[in-house]
CSV table of C-alpha atoms in Angstrom, one decimal:
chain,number,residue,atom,x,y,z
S,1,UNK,CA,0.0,0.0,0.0
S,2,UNK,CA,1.0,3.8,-0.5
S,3,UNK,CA,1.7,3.8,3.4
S,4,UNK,CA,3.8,1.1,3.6
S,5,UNK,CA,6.1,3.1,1.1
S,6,UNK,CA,5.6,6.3,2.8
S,7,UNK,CA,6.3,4.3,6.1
S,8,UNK,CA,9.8,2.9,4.9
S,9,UNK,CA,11.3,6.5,4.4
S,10,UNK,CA,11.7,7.4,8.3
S,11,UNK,CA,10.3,10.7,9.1
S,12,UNK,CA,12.6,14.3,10.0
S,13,UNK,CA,11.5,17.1,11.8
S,14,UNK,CA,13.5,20.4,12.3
S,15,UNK,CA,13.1,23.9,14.2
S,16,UNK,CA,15.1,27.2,14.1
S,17,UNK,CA,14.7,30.0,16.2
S,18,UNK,CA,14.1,31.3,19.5
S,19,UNK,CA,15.4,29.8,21.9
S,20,UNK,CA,12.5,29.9,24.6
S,21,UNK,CA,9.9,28.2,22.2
S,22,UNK,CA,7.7,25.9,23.9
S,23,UNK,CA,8.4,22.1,22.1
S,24,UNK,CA,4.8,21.2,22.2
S,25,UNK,CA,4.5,22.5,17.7
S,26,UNK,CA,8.2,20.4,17.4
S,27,UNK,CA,6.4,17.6,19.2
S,28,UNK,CA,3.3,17.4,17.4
S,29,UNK,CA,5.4,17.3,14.0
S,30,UNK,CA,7.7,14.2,15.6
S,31,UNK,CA,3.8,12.6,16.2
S,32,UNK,CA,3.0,13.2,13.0
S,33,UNK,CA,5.9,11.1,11.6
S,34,UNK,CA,5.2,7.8,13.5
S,35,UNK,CA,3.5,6.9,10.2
S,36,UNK,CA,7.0,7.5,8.4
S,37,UNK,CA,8.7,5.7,11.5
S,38,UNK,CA,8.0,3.8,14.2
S,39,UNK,CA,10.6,1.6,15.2
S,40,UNK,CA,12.8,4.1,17.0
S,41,UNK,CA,12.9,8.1,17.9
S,42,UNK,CA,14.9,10.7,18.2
S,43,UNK,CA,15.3,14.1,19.4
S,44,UNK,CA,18.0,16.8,19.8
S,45,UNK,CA,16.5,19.3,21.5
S,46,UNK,CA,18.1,22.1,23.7
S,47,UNK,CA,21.4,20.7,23.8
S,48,UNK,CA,20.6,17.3,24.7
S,49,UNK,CA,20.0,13.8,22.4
S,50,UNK,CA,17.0,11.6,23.4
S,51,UNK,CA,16.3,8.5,22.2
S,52,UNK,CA,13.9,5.5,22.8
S,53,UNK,CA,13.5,2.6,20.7
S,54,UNK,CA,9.4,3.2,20.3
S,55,UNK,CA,7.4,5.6,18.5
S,56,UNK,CA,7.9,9.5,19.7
S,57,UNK,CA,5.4,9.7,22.6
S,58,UNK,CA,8.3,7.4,24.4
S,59,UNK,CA,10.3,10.6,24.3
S,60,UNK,CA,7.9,12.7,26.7
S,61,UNK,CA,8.6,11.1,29.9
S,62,UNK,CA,12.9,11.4,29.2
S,63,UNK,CA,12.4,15.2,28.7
S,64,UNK,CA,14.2,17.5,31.1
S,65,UNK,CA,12.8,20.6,28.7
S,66,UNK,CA,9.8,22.0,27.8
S,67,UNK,CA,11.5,24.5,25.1
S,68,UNK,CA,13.2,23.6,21.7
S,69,UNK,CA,16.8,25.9,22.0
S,70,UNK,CA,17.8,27.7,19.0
S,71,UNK,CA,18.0,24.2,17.4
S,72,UNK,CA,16.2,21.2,17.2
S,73,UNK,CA,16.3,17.9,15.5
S,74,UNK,CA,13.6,15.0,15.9
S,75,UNK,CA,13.6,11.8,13.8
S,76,UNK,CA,11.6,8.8,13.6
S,77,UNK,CA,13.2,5.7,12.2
S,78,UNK,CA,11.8,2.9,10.3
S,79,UNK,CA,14.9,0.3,10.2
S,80,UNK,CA,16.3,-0.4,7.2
S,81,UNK,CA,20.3,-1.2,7.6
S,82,UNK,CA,21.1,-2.0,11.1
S,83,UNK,CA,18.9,-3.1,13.8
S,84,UNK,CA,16.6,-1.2,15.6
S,85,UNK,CA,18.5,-0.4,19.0
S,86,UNK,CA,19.2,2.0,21.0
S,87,UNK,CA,22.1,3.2,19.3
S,88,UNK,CA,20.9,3.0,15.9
S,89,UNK,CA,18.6,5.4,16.4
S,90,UNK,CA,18.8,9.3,14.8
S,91,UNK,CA,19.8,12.0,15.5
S,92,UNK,CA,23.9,10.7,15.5
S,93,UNK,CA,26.7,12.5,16.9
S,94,UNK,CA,30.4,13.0,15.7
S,95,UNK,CA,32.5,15.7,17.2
S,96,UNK,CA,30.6,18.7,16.6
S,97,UNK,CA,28.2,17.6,13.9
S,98,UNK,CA,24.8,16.1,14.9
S,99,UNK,CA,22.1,15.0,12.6
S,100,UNK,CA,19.6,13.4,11.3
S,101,UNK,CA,18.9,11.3,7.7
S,102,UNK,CA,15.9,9.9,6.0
S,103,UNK,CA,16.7,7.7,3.1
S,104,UNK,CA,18.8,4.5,2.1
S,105,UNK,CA,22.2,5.1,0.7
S,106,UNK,CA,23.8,2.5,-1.7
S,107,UNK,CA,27.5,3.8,-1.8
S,108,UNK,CA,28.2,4.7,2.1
S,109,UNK,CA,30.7,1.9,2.8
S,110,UNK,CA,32.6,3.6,-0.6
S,111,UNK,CA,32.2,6.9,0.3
S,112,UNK,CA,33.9,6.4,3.7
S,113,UNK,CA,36.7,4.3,1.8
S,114,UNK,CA,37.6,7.8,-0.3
S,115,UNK,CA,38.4,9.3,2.9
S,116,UNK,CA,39.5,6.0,5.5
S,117,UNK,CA,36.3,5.5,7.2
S,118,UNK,CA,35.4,2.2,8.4
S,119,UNK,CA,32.1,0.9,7.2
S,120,UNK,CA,29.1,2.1,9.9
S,121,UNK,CA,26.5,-0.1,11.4
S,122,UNK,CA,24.2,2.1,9.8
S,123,UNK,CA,24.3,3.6,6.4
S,124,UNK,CA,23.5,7.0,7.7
S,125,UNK,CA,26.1,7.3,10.4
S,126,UNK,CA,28.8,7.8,7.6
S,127,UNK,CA,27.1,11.3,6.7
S,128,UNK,CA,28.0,12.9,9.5
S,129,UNK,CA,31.1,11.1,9.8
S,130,UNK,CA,31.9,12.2,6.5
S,131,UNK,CA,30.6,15.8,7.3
S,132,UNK,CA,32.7,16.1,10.8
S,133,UNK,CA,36.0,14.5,9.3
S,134,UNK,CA,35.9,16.7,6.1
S,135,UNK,CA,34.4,19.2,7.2
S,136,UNK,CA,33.0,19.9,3.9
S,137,UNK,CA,28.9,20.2,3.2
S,138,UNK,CA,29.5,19.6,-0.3
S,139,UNK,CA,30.6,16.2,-0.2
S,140,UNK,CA,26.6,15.5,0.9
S,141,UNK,CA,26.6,14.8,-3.4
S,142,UNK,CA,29.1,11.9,-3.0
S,143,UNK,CA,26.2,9.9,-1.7
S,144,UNK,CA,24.2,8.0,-4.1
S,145,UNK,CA,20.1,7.1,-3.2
S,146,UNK,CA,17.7,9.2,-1.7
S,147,UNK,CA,18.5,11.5,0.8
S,148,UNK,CA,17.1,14.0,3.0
S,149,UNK,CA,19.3,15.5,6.1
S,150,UNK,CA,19.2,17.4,9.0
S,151,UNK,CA,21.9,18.8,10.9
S,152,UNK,CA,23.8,21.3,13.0
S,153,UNK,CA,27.0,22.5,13.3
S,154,UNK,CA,27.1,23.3,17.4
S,155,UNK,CA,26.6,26.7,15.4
S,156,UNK,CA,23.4,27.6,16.4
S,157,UNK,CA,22.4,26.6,13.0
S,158,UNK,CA,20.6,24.2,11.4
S,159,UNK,CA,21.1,22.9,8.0
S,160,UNK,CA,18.4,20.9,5.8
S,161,UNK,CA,19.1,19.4,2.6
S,162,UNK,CA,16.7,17.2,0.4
S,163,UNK,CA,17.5,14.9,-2.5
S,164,UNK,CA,14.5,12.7,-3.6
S,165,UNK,CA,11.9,12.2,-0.6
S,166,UNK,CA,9.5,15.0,0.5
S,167,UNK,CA,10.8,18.3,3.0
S,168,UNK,CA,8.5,21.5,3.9
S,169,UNK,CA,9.3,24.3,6.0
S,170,UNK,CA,7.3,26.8,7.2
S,171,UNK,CA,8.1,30.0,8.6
S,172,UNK,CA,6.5,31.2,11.9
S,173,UNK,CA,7.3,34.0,14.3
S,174,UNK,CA,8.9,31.7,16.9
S,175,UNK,CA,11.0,30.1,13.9
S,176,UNK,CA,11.2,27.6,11.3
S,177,UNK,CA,10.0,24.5,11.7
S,178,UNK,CA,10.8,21.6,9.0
S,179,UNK,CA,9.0,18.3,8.3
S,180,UNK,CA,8.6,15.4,6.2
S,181,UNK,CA,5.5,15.4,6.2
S,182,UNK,CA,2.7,18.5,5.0
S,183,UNK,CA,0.1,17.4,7.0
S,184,UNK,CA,1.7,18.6,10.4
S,185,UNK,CA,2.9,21.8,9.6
S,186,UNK,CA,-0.4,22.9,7.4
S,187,UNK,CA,-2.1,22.0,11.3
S,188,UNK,CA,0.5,24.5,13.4
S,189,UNK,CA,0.4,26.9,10.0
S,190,UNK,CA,-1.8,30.2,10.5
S,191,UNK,CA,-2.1,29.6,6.6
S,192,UNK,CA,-1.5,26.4,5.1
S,193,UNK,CA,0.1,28.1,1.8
S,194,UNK,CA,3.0,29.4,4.2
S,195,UNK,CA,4.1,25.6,4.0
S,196,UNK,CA,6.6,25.4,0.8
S,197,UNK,CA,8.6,22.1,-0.3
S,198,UNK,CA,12.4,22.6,0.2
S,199,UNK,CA,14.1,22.5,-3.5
S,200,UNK,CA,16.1,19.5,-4.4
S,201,UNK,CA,20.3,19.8,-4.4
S,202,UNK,CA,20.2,22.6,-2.2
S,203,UNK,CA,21.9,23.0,1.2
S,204,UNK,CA,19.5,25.8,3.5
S,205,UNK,CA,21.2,27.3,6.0
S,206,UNK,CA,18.9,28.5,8.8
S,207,UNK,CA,19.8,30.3,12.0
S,208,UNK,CA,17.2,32.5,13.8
S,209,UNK,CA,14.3,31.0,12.4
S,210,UNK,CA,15.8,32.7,8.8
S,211,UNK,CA,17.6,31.2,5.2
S,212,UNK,CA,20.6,33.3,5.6
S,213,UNK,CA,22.4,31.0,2.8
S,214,UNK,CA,21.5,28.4,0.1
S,215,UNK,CA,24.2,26.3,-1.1
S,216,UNK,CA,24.3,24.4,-4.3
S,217,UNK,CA,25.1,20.4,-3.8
S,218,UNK,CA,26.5,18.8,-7.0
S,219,UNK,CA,25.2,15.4,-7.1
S,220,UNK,CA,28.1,13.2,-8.4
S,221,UNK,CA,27.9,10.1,-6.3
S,222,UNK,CA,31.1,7.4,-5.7
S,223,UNK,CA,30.4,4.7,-7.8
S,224,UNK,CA,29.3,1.2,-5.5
S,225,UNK,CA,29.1,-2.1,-5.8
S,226,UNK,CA,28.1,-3.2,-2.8
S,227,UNK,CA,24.3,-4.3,-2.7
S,228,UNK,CA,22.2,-2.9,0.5
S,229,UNK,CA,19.5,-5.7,1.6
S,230,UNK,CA,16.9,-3.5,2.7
């Protein structure tokens, strides 16, 4: 069925901007992914990671916060490659790069080969890998399949990028808040046409709630040979 495909995706959610907003929009949006996810959630939310290996109301009870910070990333995983622990769960962390994907990649264990990484337990680990050893956002085109990411710097800003599967962001006067999925941010919207699909190959760099920068991501994958059982 169409919701089984939509299901197998994993769902992102996103938020820019002031610091003191109450996470109740954020965690509505996370709710609304379930259908995306299911198996495990995530949330990076004022500083701290969260995780629980159900669908996102598990996250309620860990919270120490009842605001977003200047950046927040949620994520709700439906497992593909790796199993569905604890560990394998979005958002991931290395050094000062934490984020979030939605997709299946078929050339990670050759992308981290080009620069000495070992292969991941999960395909989407060797992103951010990739993005905190390099350093470079433009090496998110050496990845081959679909992919949508979230992720932050420790910059205070967060950074979106969609190849493939479905992103919308809407602006709002406590900030931006970025979803897989229409449906939830049409419901926290004060008019649903503010919702706007991100465009495809495009890095968006938000801090404050605002696109201070949109970088162009050349899509030139690593070739693979290696066959992902998904």
């Amino acid at each position: 069925t169409i919701k089984n495909e939509k299901k197998a995706m994993c769902g992102l959610v996103g938020f820019s901007g002031k610091a003191n907003t109450s996470i109740f929009k954020a965690l509505h949006l996370l709710a609304n992914n379930d259908e995306r996810g299911g198996h495990s959630t995530g949330l990076f939310a004022n500083g701290k990671l969260y995780k629980t290996k159900e669908e996102s109301l598990n996250i309620l009870p860990m919270l120490d916060t009842n605001v977003t910070g200047g950046v927040l990333i949620g994520h709700t995983r439906y497992a593909t490659h790796g199993e569905n622990t604890i560990e394998n769960a979005h958002p991931f962390q290395y050094k000062n790069i934490i984020g979030a994907h939605n997709g299946v990649l078929s050339n990670y264990e050759e992308v981290g080969k080009k620069f000495g990484i070992s292969k991941t337990t999960v395909d989407s680990q060797m992103i951010f890998k990739v993005l905190a050893q390099t350093k470079k956002d433009k090496n998110l085109g050496l990845f081959s399949g679909a992919k949508n990411v979230l992720f932050t710097k420790g910059d205070n800003k967060l950074y979106a990028y969609r190849r493939d599967n479905p992103l919308y962001a809407l602006e709002t006067e406590d900030g931006m808040y970025i979803s897989s999925l229409e449906e939830g941010l049409k419901n926290i919207a004060k008019n649903e046409k503010d919702v706007k699909e991100i465009p495809e190959n495009k890095l968006y760099v938000i801090e404050d709630g605002k696109l201070v920068k949109t970088l162009k991501i050349k899509h030139k994958p690593v070739p693979y040979t290696t066959k992902v059982n998904t």
